[in-house]
Amino acid sequence: MSAAERLTDGLYGLGWSTVKKLPEPVAVRLGRTIADLAWKQRGKGVERLESNYARVVRGATPERLAELSRAGMRSYLRYWMESFRLPAWSTARVKSGFDPKDIHFLTDGLASGQGVILALPHMANYDLAGAWVTTKLETPFTTVAERLKPETLYDRFVAYREGLGMEVLPHSGGSAFGTLARRLREGGLVCLVADRDLSASGVEVDFFGETTRMPAGPALLAQQTGALLLPVTLWYDDSPIMRGQVHPPVEVPESGTRAEKTSVMTQALADAFATGIADHPEDWHMLQRLWLADLDPAKGPS
């Protein structure tokens, strides 16, 4: 393990061991202070966040984009402060910490025994949403985690999420899809963050008027297992409670090849994500390159 990897792992370990012991108002202030410092330093992450917001809020002035990126960093650090503290939250705090609209799409789907796939973008705190599902709805679920470096950091994230009641599979290795399909055929729940393709073999979609790729997995799982595919978007307001919206099911087209059906369904997911992100752009924590014009220097600026 390199010195940088040891430092990264140590900092995350410090967060989980120390921040969770802080009183909530202190943790909130600490998160906001760190966010404002990071925003003022104008690092690559903040610049990329503003560049991404410029796609979402077309015609925004530099001043407006700066306001959005500051709010975005505060939202992002709220996510981290909550995540560090979640293992210490009481059951009552978890149950009261999330208020989703149209949850009946999820509960009705689970009651039918059909199996349900929840697909989310990187908005607000999907770990809190997951803890709410395992606690309030008393429903376990399976998810997939990107392998992080160092390996010890990945292990920390897996242990953290398993401690919240989730079954966590590694993104790499090739066996995740089969396990997810089995869980769905058993009538289970699968939750996937699905606004950024990690495989370079995703489905091209139109997203805020430009082309990007999103993972094919949610659509393929729905086709293969008959599970219900539900987009979900999340956001914060000025209260301690996170808000959410369960969108109507993405239907499997009646005709077309598997690739054509996957394309249509993934575009429908992208459209649902765009609706939620447009309403609450500051809660979309996309600090990485996303659009193909940014990924491919031949197609545009990096």
C-alpha atoms as a PDB file:
ATOM      1  CA  MET A   1       0.000   0.000   0.000  1.00  0.00           C
ATOM      2  CA  SER A   2       1.380   3.406  -0.956  1.00  0.00           C
ATOM      3  CA  ALA A   3       1.704   6.306   1.468  1.00  0.00           C
ATOM      4  CA  ALA A   4      -1.204   8.083  -0.243  1.00  0.00           C
ATOM      5  CA  GLU A   5      -3.401   5.000   0.079  1.00  0.00           C
ATOM      6  CA  ARG A   6      -2.499   4.616   3.752  1.00  0.00           C
ATOM      7  CA  LEU A   7      -3.389   8.274   4.324  1.00  0.00           C
ATOM      8  CA  THR A   8      -6.737   7.883   2.527  1.00  0.00           C
ATOM      9  CA  ASP A   9      -7.615   4.767   4.493  1.00  0.00           C
ATOM     10  CA  GLY A  10      -6.570   6.427   7.739  1.00  0.00           C
ATOM     11  CA  LEU A  11      -8.680   9.512   7.110  1.00  0.00           C
ATOM     12  CA  TYR A  12     -11.792   7.460   6.407  1.00  0.00           C
ATOM     13  CA  GLY A  13     -11.105   5.359   9.484  1.00  0.00           C
ATOM     14  CA  LEU A  14     -10.791   8.543  11.535  1.00  0.00           C
ATOM     15  CA  GLY A  15     -14.107   9.760  10.150  1.00  0.00           C
ATOM     16  CA  TRP A  16     -15.984   6.622  11.121  1.00  0.00           C
ATOM     17  CA  SER A  17     -14.364   6.412  14.546  1.00  0.00           C
ATOM     18  CA  THR A  18     -14.534  10.096  15.505  1.00  0.00           C
ATOM     19  CA  VAL A  19     -17.331  11.894  13.635  1.00  0.00           C
ATOM     20  CA  LYS A  20     -19.969   9.384  14.726  1.00  0.00           C
ATOM     21  CA  LYS A  21     -19.261  10.362  18.355  1.00  0.00           C
ATOM     22  CA  LEU A  22     -19.927  14.059  17.755  1.00  0.00           C
ATOM     23  CA  PRO A  23     -23.266  15.655  18.670  1.00  0.00           C
ATOM     24  CA  GLU A  24     -25.301  16.111  15.502  1.00  0.00           C
ATOM     25  CA  PRO A  25     -25.198  19.960  15.484  1.00  0.00           C
ATOM     26  CA  VAL A  26     -21.397  19.828  15.812  1.00  0.00           C
ATOM     27  CA  ALA A  27     -21.124  17.329  12.948  1.00  0.00           C
ATOM     28  CA  VAL A  28     -23.357  19.533  10.777  1.00  0.00           C
ATOM     29  CA  ARG A  29     -21.196  22.604  11.414  1.00  0.00           C
ATOM     30  CA  LEU A  30     -18.012  20.628  10.815  1.00  0.00           C
ATOM     31  CA  GLY A  31     -19.305  19.334   7.494  1.00  0.00           C
ATOM     32  CA  ARG A  32     -20.277  22.807   6.342  1.00  0.00           C
ATOM     33  CA  THR A  33     -16.891  24.238   7.360  1.00  0.00           C
ATOM     34  CA  ILE A  34     -14.998  21.536   5.446  1.00  0.00           C
ATOM     35  CA  ALA A  35     -17.258  22.011   2.432  1.00  0.00           C
ATOM     36  CA  ASP A  36     -16.682  25.769   2.333  1.00  0.00           C
ATOM     37  CA  LEU A  37     -12.918  25.342   2.649  1.00  0.00           C
ATOM     38  CA  ALA A  38     -12.864  22.805  -0.190  1.00  0.00           C
ATOM     39  CA  TRP A  39     -15.045  25.078  -2.317  1.00  0.00           C
ATOM     40  CA  LYS A  40     -12.763  28.074  -1.777  1.00  0.00           C
ATOM     41  CA  GLN A  41      -9.701  26.060  -2.808  1.00  0.00           C
ATOM     42  CA  ARG A  42     -11.229  25.462  -6.267  1.00  0.00           C
ATOM     43  CA  GLY A  43      -9.779  21.984  -6.689  1.00  0.00           C
ATOM     44  CA  LYS A  44     -10.461  19.686  -9.626  1.00  0.00           C
ATOM     45  CA  GLY A  45     -13.533  18.189  -7.968  1.00  0.00           C
ATOM     46  CA  VAL A  46     -15.191  21.589  -7.485  1.00  0.00           C
ATOM     47  CA  GLU A  47     -14.354  22.648 -11.040  1.00  0.00           C
ATOM     48  CA  ARG A  48     -15.793  19.404 -12.411  1.00  0.00           C
ATOM     49  CA  LEU A  49     -18.911  19.841 -10.281  1.00  0.00           C
ATOM     50  CA  GLU A  50     -19.459  23.300 -11.780  1.00  0.00           C
ATOM     51  CA  SER A  51     -18.835  21.979 -15.281  1.00  0.00           C
ATOM     52  CA  ASN A  52     -21.454  19.286 -14.747  1.00  0.00           C
ATOM     53  CA  TYR A  53     -23.924  21.763 -13.277  1.00  0.00           C
ATOM     54  CA  ALA A  54     -23.464  23.911 -16.392  1.00  0.00           C
ATOM     55  CA  ARG A  55     -25.045  21.048 -18.374  1.00  0.00           C
ATOM     56  CA  VAL A  56     -27.935  20.799 -15.943  1.00  0.00           C
ATOM     57  CA  VAL A  57     -28.660  24.525 -15.623  1.00  0.00           C
ATOM     58  CA  ARG A  58     -28.223  25.760 -19.168  1.00  0.00           C
ATOM     59  CA  GLY A  59     -27.296  29.426 -19.472  1.00  0.00           C
ATOM     60  CA  ALA A  60     -26.340  29.763 -15.819  1.00  0.00           C
ATOM     61  CA  THR A  61     -24.002  32.663 -15.110  1.00  0.00           C
ATOM     62  CA  PRO A  62     -20.588  32.035 -13.512  1.00  0.00           C
ATOM     63  CA  GLU A  63     -22.012  33.508 -10.311  1.00  0.00           C
ATOM     64  CA  ARG A  64     -24.946  31.090 -10.364  1.00  0.00           C
ATOM     65  CA  LEU A  65     -22.649  28.128 -11.020  1.00  0.00           C
ATOM     66  CA  ALA A  66     -20.443  29.201  -8.114  1.00  0.00           C
ATOM     67  CA  GLU A  67     -23.512  29.334  -5.853  1.00  0.00           C
ATOM     68  CA  LEU A  68     -24.536  25.881  -7.034  1.00  0.00           C
ATOM     69  CA  SER A  69     -21.093  24.369  -6.512  1.00  0.00           C
ATOM     70  CA  ARG A  70     -20.906  25.793  -2.998  1.00  0.00           C
ATOM     71  CA  ALA A  71     -24.323  24.354  -2.193  1.00  0.00           C
ATOM     72  CA  GLY A  72     -23.271  21.121  -3.895  1.00  0.00           C
ATOM     73  CA  MET A  73     -20.167  20.782  -1.729  1.00  0.00           C
ATOM     74  CA  ARG A  74     -22.231  21.430   1.393  1.00  0.00           C
ATOM     75  CA  SER A  75     -24.668  18.735   0.296  1.00  0.00           C
ATOM     76  CA  TYR A  76     -21.787  16.363  -0.452  1.00  0.00           C
ATOM     77  CA  LEU A  77     -20.252  16.888   2.979  1.00  0.00           C
ATOM     78  CA  ARG A  78     -23.658  16.458   4.599  1.00  0.00           C
ATOM     79  CA  TYR A  79     -23.705  13.042   2.931  1.00  0.00           C
ATOM     80  CA  TRP A  80     -20.320  12.192   4.425  1.00  0.00           C
ATOM     81  CA  MET A  81     -21.128  13.487   7.903  1.00  0.00           C
ATOM     82  CA  GLU A  82     -24.364  11.467   7.905  1.00  0.00           C
ATOM     83  CA  SER A  83     -22.593   8.381   6.583  1.00  0.00           C
ATOM     84  CA  PHE A  84     -19.909   8.538   9.268  1.00  0.00           C
ATOM     85  CA  ARG A  85     -22.649   8.872  11.902  1.00  0.00           C
ATOM     86  CA  LEU A  86     -25.221   6.409  10.539  1.00  0.00           C
ATOM     87  CA  PRO A  87     -23.812   3.374  12.411  1.00  0.00           C
ATOM     88  CA  ALA A  88     -24.452   5.243  15.670  1.00  0.00           C
ATOM     89  CA  TRP A  89     -27.979   6.409  14.796  1.00  0.00           C
ATOM     90  CA  SER A  90     -30.833   4.905  16.764  1.00  0.00           C
ATOM     91  CA  THR A  91     -33.492   2.882  14.983  1.00  0.00           C
ATOM     92  CA  ALA A  92     -35.943   5.738  15.589  1.00  0.00           C
ATOM     93  CA  ARG A  93     -33.521   8.279  14.055  1.00  0.00           C
ATOM     94  CA  VAL A  94     -33.079   6.159  10.930  1.00  0.00           C
ATOM     95  CA  LYS A  95     -36.830   5.640  10.553  1.00  0.00           C
ATOM     96  CA  SER A  96     -37.516   9.375  10.861  1.00  0.00           C
ATOM     97  CA  GLY A  97     -34.544  10.459   8.739  1.00  0.00           C
ATOM     98  CA  PHE A  98     -36.062   9.795   5.307  1.00  0.00           C
ATOM     99  CA  ASP A  99     -39.427  10.749   3.823  1.00  0.00           C
ATOM    100  CA  PRO A 100     -39.993   9.294   0.322  1.00  0.00           C
ATOM    101  CA  LYS A 101     -42.971  10.076  -1.883  1.00  0.00           C
ATOM    102  CA  ASP A 102     -44.878   7.320  -3.701  1.00  0.00           C
ATOM    103  CA  ILE A 103     -43.247   4.535  -1.715  1.00  0.00           C
ATOM    104  CA  HIS A 104     -46.263   2.420  -2.698  1.00  0.00           C
ATOM    105  CA  PHE A 105     -44.518   1.613  -5.987  1.00  0.00           C
ATOM    106  CA  LEU A 106     -41.864  -0.212  -3.933  1.00  0.00           C
ATOM    107  CA  THR A 107     -44.066  -1.790  -1.278  1.00  0.00           C
ATOM    108  CA  ASP A 108     -46.674  -2.992  -3.796  1.00  0.00           C
ATOM    109  CA  GLY A 109     -43.929  -4.486  -5.957  1.00  0.00           C
ATOM    110  CA  LEU A 110     -42.401  -6.333  -3.020  1.00  0.00           C
ATOM    111  CA  ALA A 111     -45.810  -7.559  -1.871  1.00  0.00           C
ATOM    112  CA  SER A 112     -46.429  -9.042  -5.314  1.00  0.00           C
ATOM    113  CA  GLY A 113     -43.319 -11.215  -4.981  1.00  0.00           C
ATOM    114  CA  GLN A 114     -42.137  -9.913  -8.336  1.00  0.00           C
ATOM    115  CA  GLY A 115     -38.738  -8.678  -7.228  1.00  0.00           C
ATOM    116  CA  VAL A 116     -37.832  -4.978  -7.382  1.00  0.00           C
ATOM    117  CA  ILE A 117     -34.829  -3.049  -8.705  1.00  0.00           C
ATOM    118  CA  LEU A 118     -34.297   0.464  -7.358  1.00  0.00           C
ATOM    119  CA  ALA A 119     -32.009   2.556  -9.579  1.00  0.00           C
ATOM    120  CA  LEU A 120     -30.614   5.814  -8.191  1.00  0.00           C
ATOM    121  CA  PRO A 121     -28.256   8.599  -9.253  1.00  0.00           C
ATOM    122  CA  HIS A 122     -25.527   9.976  -6.984  1.00  0.00           C
ATOM    123  CA  MET A 123     -27.966  12.221  -5.111  1.00  0.00           C
ATOM    124  CA  ALA A 124     -28.109  13.146  -1.413  1.00  0.00           C
ATOM    125  CA  ASN A 125     -27.496  10.032   0.732  1.00  0.00           C
ATOM    126  CA  TYR A 126     -28.409   6.682  -0.810  1.00  0.00           C
ATOM    127  CA  ASP A 127     -26.878   4.896   2.209  1.00  0.00           C
ATOM    128  CA  LEU A 128     -29.450   6.586   4.451  1.00  0.00           C
ATOM    129  CA  ALA A 129     -32.197   5.568   2.033  1.00  0.00           C
ATOM    130  CA  GLY A 130     -30.895   2.006   2.188  1.00  0.00           C
ATOM    131  CA  ALA A 131     -30.777   2.017   5.997  1.00  0.00           C
ATOM    132  CA  TRP A 132     -34.361   3.290   6.017  1.00  0.00           C
ATOM    133  CA  VAL A 133     -35.450   0.415   3.761  1.00  0.00           C
ATOM    134  CA  THR A 134     -33.802  -2.207   5.981  1.00  0.00           C
ATOM    135  CA  THR A 135     -35.089  -0.557   9.179  1.00  0.00           C
ATOM    136  CA  LYS A 136     -38.463   1.059   8.459  1.00  0.00           C
ATOM    137  CA  LEU A 137     -39.607  -1.444   5.830  1.00  0.00           C
ATOM    138  CA  GLU A 138     -37.671  -4.320   7.439  1.00  0.00           C
ATOM    139  CA  THR A 139     -36.580  -5.365   3.941  1.00  0.00           C
ATOM    140  CA  PRO A 140     -33.026  -6.560   3.267  1.00  0.00           C
ATOM    141  CA  PHE A 141     -31.547  -5.874  -0.147  1.00  0.00           C
ATOM    142  CA  THR A 142     -28.510  -6.520  -2.299  1.00  0.00           C
ATOM    143  CA  THR A 143     -26.296  -3.874  -3.846  1.00  0.00           C
ATOM    144  CA  VAL A 144     -22.986  -3.569  -5.685  1.00  0.00           C
ATOM    145  CA  ALA A 145     -19.947  -1.560  -4.602  1.00  0.00           C
ATOM    146  CA  GLU A 146     -17.089  -0.281  -6.723  1.00  0.00           C
ATOM    147  CA  ARG A 147     -13.755  -1.774  -5.702  1.00  0.00           C
ATOM    148  CA  LEU A 148     -11.780   1.057  -4.133  1.00  0.00           C
ATOM    149  CA  LYS A 149      -8.073   1.386  -3.513  1.00  0.00           C
ATOM    150  CA  PRO A 150      -6.601   0.587  -1.125  1.00  0.00           C
ATOM    151  CA  GLU A 151      -8.379  -2.731  -0.542  1.00  0.00           C
ATOM    152  CA  THR A 152      -8.676  -1.885   3.143  1.00  0.00           C
ATOM    153  CA  LEU A 153     -10.816   1.128   2.220  1.00  0.00           C
ATOM    154  CA  TYR A 154     -13.117  -1.070   0.137  1.00  0.00           C
ATOM    155  CA  ASP A 155     -13.358  -3.432   3.105  1.00  0.00           C
ATOM    156  CA  ARG A 156     -14.353  -0.514   5.336  1.00  0.00           C
ATOM    157  CA  PHE A 157     -17.176   0.442   2.983  1.00  0.00           C
ATOM    158  CA  VAL A 158     -18.408  -3.133   2.724  1.00  0.00           C
ATOM    159  CA  ALA A 159     -18.388  -3.557   6.502  1.00  0.00           C
ATOM    160  CA  TYR A 160     -20.172  -0.215   6.923  1.00  0.00           C
ATOM    161  CA  ARG A 161     -22.938  -1.081   4.469  1.00  0.00           C
ATOM    162  CA  GLU A 162     -23.320  -4.619   5.738  1.00  0.00           C
ATOM    163  CA  GLY A 163     -23.688  -3.101   9.203  1.00  0.00           C
ATOM    164  CA  LEU A 164     -26.681  -1.164   7.849  1.00  0.00           C
ATOM    165  CA  GLY A 165     -28.309  -4.404   6.700  1.00  0.00           C
ATOM    166  CA  MET A 166     -27.194  -4.561   3.064  1.00  0.00           C
ATOM    167  CA  GLU A 167     -25.707  -7.468   1.127  1.00  0.00           C
ATOM    168  CA  VAL A 168     -22.766  -5.976  -0.800  1.00  0.00           C
ATOM    169  CA  LEU A 169     -21.266  -7.547  -3.925  1.00  0.00           C
ATOM    170  CA  PRO A 170     -18.071  -6.344  -5.650  1.00  0.00           C
ATOM    171  CA  HIS A 171     -18.596  -4.573  -8.978  1.00  0.00           C
ATOM    172  CA  SER A 172     -15.677  -6.394 -10.569  1.00  0.00           C
ATOM    173  CA  GLY A 173     -15.295 -10.135 -10.810  1.00  0.00           C
ATOM    174  CA  GLY A 174     -18.201 -10.990 -13.088  1.00  0.00           C
ATOM    175  CA  SER A 175     -20.403 -12.870 -10.616  1.00  0.00           C
ATOM    176  CA  ALA A 176     -22.491  -9.959  -9.345  1.00  0.00           C
ATOM    177  CA  PHE A 177     -25.081 -10.075 -12.149  1.00  0.00           C
ATOM    178  CA  GLY A 178     -25.916 -13.727 -11.536  1.00  0.00           C
ATOM    179  CA  THR A 179     -26.313 -13.198  -7.805  1.00  0.00           C
ATOM    180  CA  LEU A 180     -28.519 -10.139  -8.357  1.00  0.00           C
ATOM    181  CA  ALA A 181     -30.696 -12.106 -10.779  1.00  0.00           C
ATOM    182  CA  ARG A 182     -31.134 -14.900  -8.226  1.00  0.00           C
ATOM    183  CA  ARG A 183     -32.156 -12.445  -5.509  1.00  0.00           C
ATOM    184  CA  LEU A 184     -34.747 -10.899  -7.830  1.00  0.00           C
ATOM    185  CA  ARG A 185     -36.180 -14.256  -8.901  1.00  0.00           C
ATOM    186  CA  GLU A 186     -36.625 -15.016  -5.210  1.00  0.00           C
ATOM    187  CA  GLY A 187     -38.765 -11.867  -4.940  1.00  0.00           C
ATOM    188  CA  GLY A 188     -36.010  -9.817  -3.342  1.00  0.00           C
ATOM    189  CA  LEU A 189     -34.875  -6.213  -3.604  1.00  0.00           C
ATOM    190  CA  VAL A 190     -31.817  -4.913  -5.466  1.00  0.00           C
ATOM    191  CA  CYS A 191     -30.577  -1.311  -5.230  1.00  0.00           C
ATOM    192  CA  LEU A 192     -28.111   0.073  -7.780  1.00  0.00           C
ATOM    193  CA  VAL A 193     -26.506   3.495  -8.252  1.00  0.00           C
ATOM    194  CA  ALA A 194     -26.916   3.836 -12.004  1.00  0.00           C
ATOM    195  CA  ASP A 195     -26.043   7.288 -13.368  1.00  0.00           C
ATOM    196  CA  ARG A 196     -22.375   6.607 -14.153  1.00  0.00           C
ATOM    197  CA  ASP A 197     -21.022   3.700 -16.167  1.00  0.00           C
ATOM    198  CA  LEU A 198     -17.961   2.058 -14.630  1.00  0.00           C
ATOM    199  CA  SER A 199     -17.459  -0.576 -17.320  1.00  0.00           C
ATOM    200  CA  ALA A 200     -16.963   1.560 -20.464  1.00  0.00           C
ATOM    201  CA  SER A 201     -19.565  -0.712 -22.063  1.00  0.00           C
ATOM    202  CA  GLY A 202     -22.686   1.079 -20.936  1.00  0.00           C
ATOM    203  CA  VAL A 203     -25.671   2.277 -22.939  1.00  0.00           C
ATOM    204  CA  GLU A 204     -25.485   5.668 -24.630  1.00  0.00           C
ATOM    205  CA  VAL A 205     -28.266   7.989 -23.501  1.00  0.00           C
ATOM    206  CA  ASP A 206     -29.244  11.605 -23.978  1.00  0.00           C
ATOM    207  CA  PHE A 207     -28.775  13.359 -20.643  1.00  0.00           C
ATOM    208  CA  PHE A 208     -29.504  17.067 -20.449  1.00  0.00           C
ATOM    209  CA  GLY A 209     -29.060  17.353 -24.202  1.00  0.00           C
ATOM    210  CA  GLU A 210     -25.685  15.610 -24.458  1.00  0.00           C
ATOM    211  CA  THR A 211     -24.560  12.006 -24.743  1.00  0.00           C
ATOM    212  CA  THR A 212     -23.257   9.932 -21.872  1.00  0.00           C
ATOM    213  CA  ARG A 213     -23.257   6.252 -20.954  1.00  0.00           C
ATOM    214  CA  MET A 214     -25.203   4.644 -18.151  1.00  0.00           C
ATOM    215  CA  PRO A 215     -24.982   1.031 -16.990  1.00  0.00           C
ATOM    216  CA  ALA A 216     -27.123  -1.558 -18.764  1.00  0.00           C
ATOM    217  CA  GLY A 217     -27.461  -3.713 -15.648  1.00  0.00           C
ATOM    218  CA  PRO A 218     -30.790  -2.437 -14.281  1.00  0.00           C
ATOM    219  CA  ALA A 219     -32.579  -2.829 -17.626  1.00  0.00           C
ATOM    220  CA  LEU A 220     -31.024  -6.229 -18.324  1.00  0.00           C
ATOM    221  CA  LEU A 221     -31.943  -7.522 -14.873  1.00  0.00           C
ATOM    222  CA  ALA A 222     -35.537  -6.377 -15.309  1.00  0.00           C
ATOM    223  CA  GLN A 223     -35.782  -8.125 -18.677  1.00  0.00           C
ATOM    224  CA  GLN A 224     -34.164 -11.338 -17.490  1.00  0.00           C
ATOM    225  CA  THR A 225     -36.026 -11.727 -14.198  1.00  0.00           C
ATOM    226  CA  GLY A 226     -39.337  -9.916 -14.684  1.00  0.00           C
ATOM    227  CA  ALA A 227     -38.505  -7.645 -11.741  1.00  0.00           C
ATOM    228  CA  LEU A 228     -40.018  -4.186 -11.409  1.00  0.00           C
ATOM    229  CA  LEU A 229     -37.565  -1.379 -12.300  1.00  0.00           C
ATOM    230  CA  LEU A 230     -38.119   1.802 -10.285  1.00  0.00           C
ATOM    231  CA  PRO A 231     -36.065   5.018 -10.601  1.00  0.00           C
ATOM    232  CA  VAL A 232     -35.548   6.890  -7.329  1.00  0.00           C
ATOM    233  CA  THR A 233     -34.263  10.421  -6.780  1.00  0.00           C
ATOM    234  CA  LEU A 234     -33.218  11.959  -3.460  1.00  0.00           C
ATOM    235  CA  TRP A 235     -32.666  15.451  -2.128  1.00  0.00           C
ATOM    236  CA  TYR A 236     -32.173  17.528   0.989  1.00  0.00           C
ATOM    237  CA  ASP A 237     -34.120  20.514   2.244  1.00  0.00           C
ATOM    238  CA  ASP A 238     -33.429  22.752   5.236  1.00  0.00           C
ATOM    239  CA  SER A 239     -34.618  20.110   7.688  1.00  0.00           C
ATOM    240  CA  PRO A 240     -32.692  17.136   9.117  1.00  0.00           C
ATOM    241  CA  ILE A 241     -34.915  14.837   7.026  1.00  0.00           C
ATOM    242  CA  MET A 242     -33.878  13.646   3.571  1.00  0.00           C
ATOM    243  CA  ARG A 243     -36.598  13.624   0.918  1.00  0.00           C
ATOM    244  CA  GLY A 244     -37.108  11.245  -1.959  1.00  0.00           C
ATOM    245  CA  GLN A 245     -39.296  10.338  -4.919  1.00  0.00           C
ATOM    246  CA  VAL A 246     -40.011   6.833  -6.169  1.00  0.00           C
ATOM    247  CA  HIS A 247     -40.834   7.275  -9.848  1.00  0.00           C
ATOM    248  CA  PRO A 248     -43.291   5.096 -11.821  1.00  0.00           C
ATOM    249  CA  PRO A 249     -41.962   1.776 -13.125  1.00  0.00           C
ATOM    250  CA  VAL A 250     -39.840   1.636 -16.270  1.00  0.00           C
ATOM    251  CA  GLU A 251     -41.677  -0.835 -18.481  1.00  0.00           C
ATOM    252  CA  VAL A 252     -40.015  -3.458 -20.672  1.00  0.00           C
ATOM    253  CA  PRO A 253     -40.891  -2.667 -24.324  1.00  0.00           C
ATOM    254  CA  GLU A 254     -43.136  -5.254 -25.958  1.00  0.00           C
ATOM    255  CA  SER A 255     -41.005  -5.514 -29.097  1.00  0.00           C
ATOM    256  CA  GLY A 256     -37.386  -5.155 -30.181  1.00  0.00           C
ATOM    257  CA  THR A 257     -34.125  -6.957 -29.583  1.00  0.00           C
ATOM    258  CA  ARG A 258     -32.640  -7.192 -26.120  1.00  0.00           C
ATOM    259  CA  ALA A 259     -30.203  -4.397 -26.991  1.00  0.00           C
ATOM    260  CA  GLU A 260     -33.036  -2.200 -28.291  1.00  0.00           C
ATOM    261  CA  LYS A 261     -35.138  -2.808 -25.196  1.00  0.00           C
ATOM    262  CA  THR A 262     -32.156  -2.075 -22.978  1.00  0.00           C
ATOM    263  CA  SER A 263     -31.518   1.194 -24.793  1.00  0.00           C
ATOM    264  CA  VAL A 264     -35.136   2.354 -24.403  1.00  0.00           C
ATOM    265  CA  MET A 265     -35.265   1.406 -20.716  1.00  0.00           C
ATOM    266  CA  THR A 266     -31.920   2.995 -19.848  1.00  0.00           C
ATOM    267  CA  GLN A 267     -33.011   6.211 -21.563  1.00  0.00           C
ATOM    268  CA  ALA A 268     -36.179   6.148 -19.449  1.00  0.00           C
ATOM    269  CA  LEU A 269     -34.016   5.858 -16.327  1.00  0.00           C
ATOM    270  CA  ALA A 270     -31.869   8.766 -17.515  1.00  0.00           C
ATOM    271  CA  ASP A 271     -34.989  10.866 -18.066  1.00  0.00           C
ATOM    272  CA  ALA A 272     -36.258  10.140 -14.552  1.00  0.00           C
ATOM    273  CA  PHE A 273     -32.856  10.964 -13.070  1.00  0.00           C
ATOM    274  CA  ALA A 274     -32.763  14.211 -15.073  1.00  0.00           C
ATOM    275  CA  THR A 275     -36.137  15.242 -13.680  1.00  0.00           C
ATOM    276  CA  GLY A 276     -34.944  14.858 -10.108  1.00  0.00           C
ATOM    277  CA  ILE A 277     -31.534  16.413 -10.741  1.00  0.00           C
ATOM    278  CA  ALA A 278     -33.037  19.423 -12.526  1.00  0.00           C
ATOM    279  CA  ASP A 279     -35.264  20.067  -9.492  1.00  0.00           C
ATOM    280  CA  HIS A 280     -32.388  19.690  -7.001  1.00  0.00           C
ATOM    281  CA  PRO A 281     -29.071  20.097  -8.858  1.00  0.00           C
ATOM    282  CA  GLU A 282     -27.085  20.934  -5.732  1.00  0.00           C
ATOM    283  CA  ASP A 283     -27.826  17.469  -4.323  1.00  0.00           C
ATOM    284  CA  TRP A 284     -26.314  15.658  -7.317  1.00  0.00           C
ATOM    285  CA  HIS A 285     -22.770  14.805  -6.226  1.00  0.00           C
ATOM    286  CA  MET A 286     -21.098  14.208  -9.566  1.00  0.00           C
ATOM    287  CA  LEU A 287     -17.502  15.335  -9.077  1.00  0.00           C
ATOM    288  CA  GLN A 288     -16.216  13.160 -11.943  1.00  0.00           C
ATOM    289  CA  ARG A 289     -16.337  13.412 -15.724  1.00  0.00           C
ATOM    290  CA  LEU A 290     -19.573  12.033 -17.059  1.00  0.00           C
ATOM    291  CA  TRP A 291     -20.431  13.183 -20.586  1.00  0.00           C
ATOM    292  CA  LEU A 292     -18.647  11.640 -23.542  1.00  0.00           C
ATOM    293  CA  ALA A 293     -17.446  15.049 -24.698  1.00  0.00           C
ATOM    294  CA  ASP A 294     -15.441  15.243 -21.465  1.00  0.00           C
ATOM    295  CA  LEU A 295     -14.279  11.628 -21.530  1.00  0.00           C
ATOM    296  CA  ASP A 296     -13.021  11.705 -25.132  1.00  0.00           C
ATOM    297  CA  PRO A 297     -10.640  14.630 -25.839  1.00  0.00           C
ATOM    298  CA  ALA A 298     -11.429  14.323 -29.563  1.00  0.00           C
ATOM    299  CA  LYS A 299     -15.062  15.198 -28.859  1.00  0.00           C
ATOM    300  CA  GLY A 300     -14.566  18.233 -26.721  1.00  0.00           C
ATOM    301  CA  PRO A 301     -12.688  19.849 -23.843  1.00  0.00           C
ATOM    302  CA  SER A 302     -11.620  17.726 -20.863  1.00  0.00           C
END
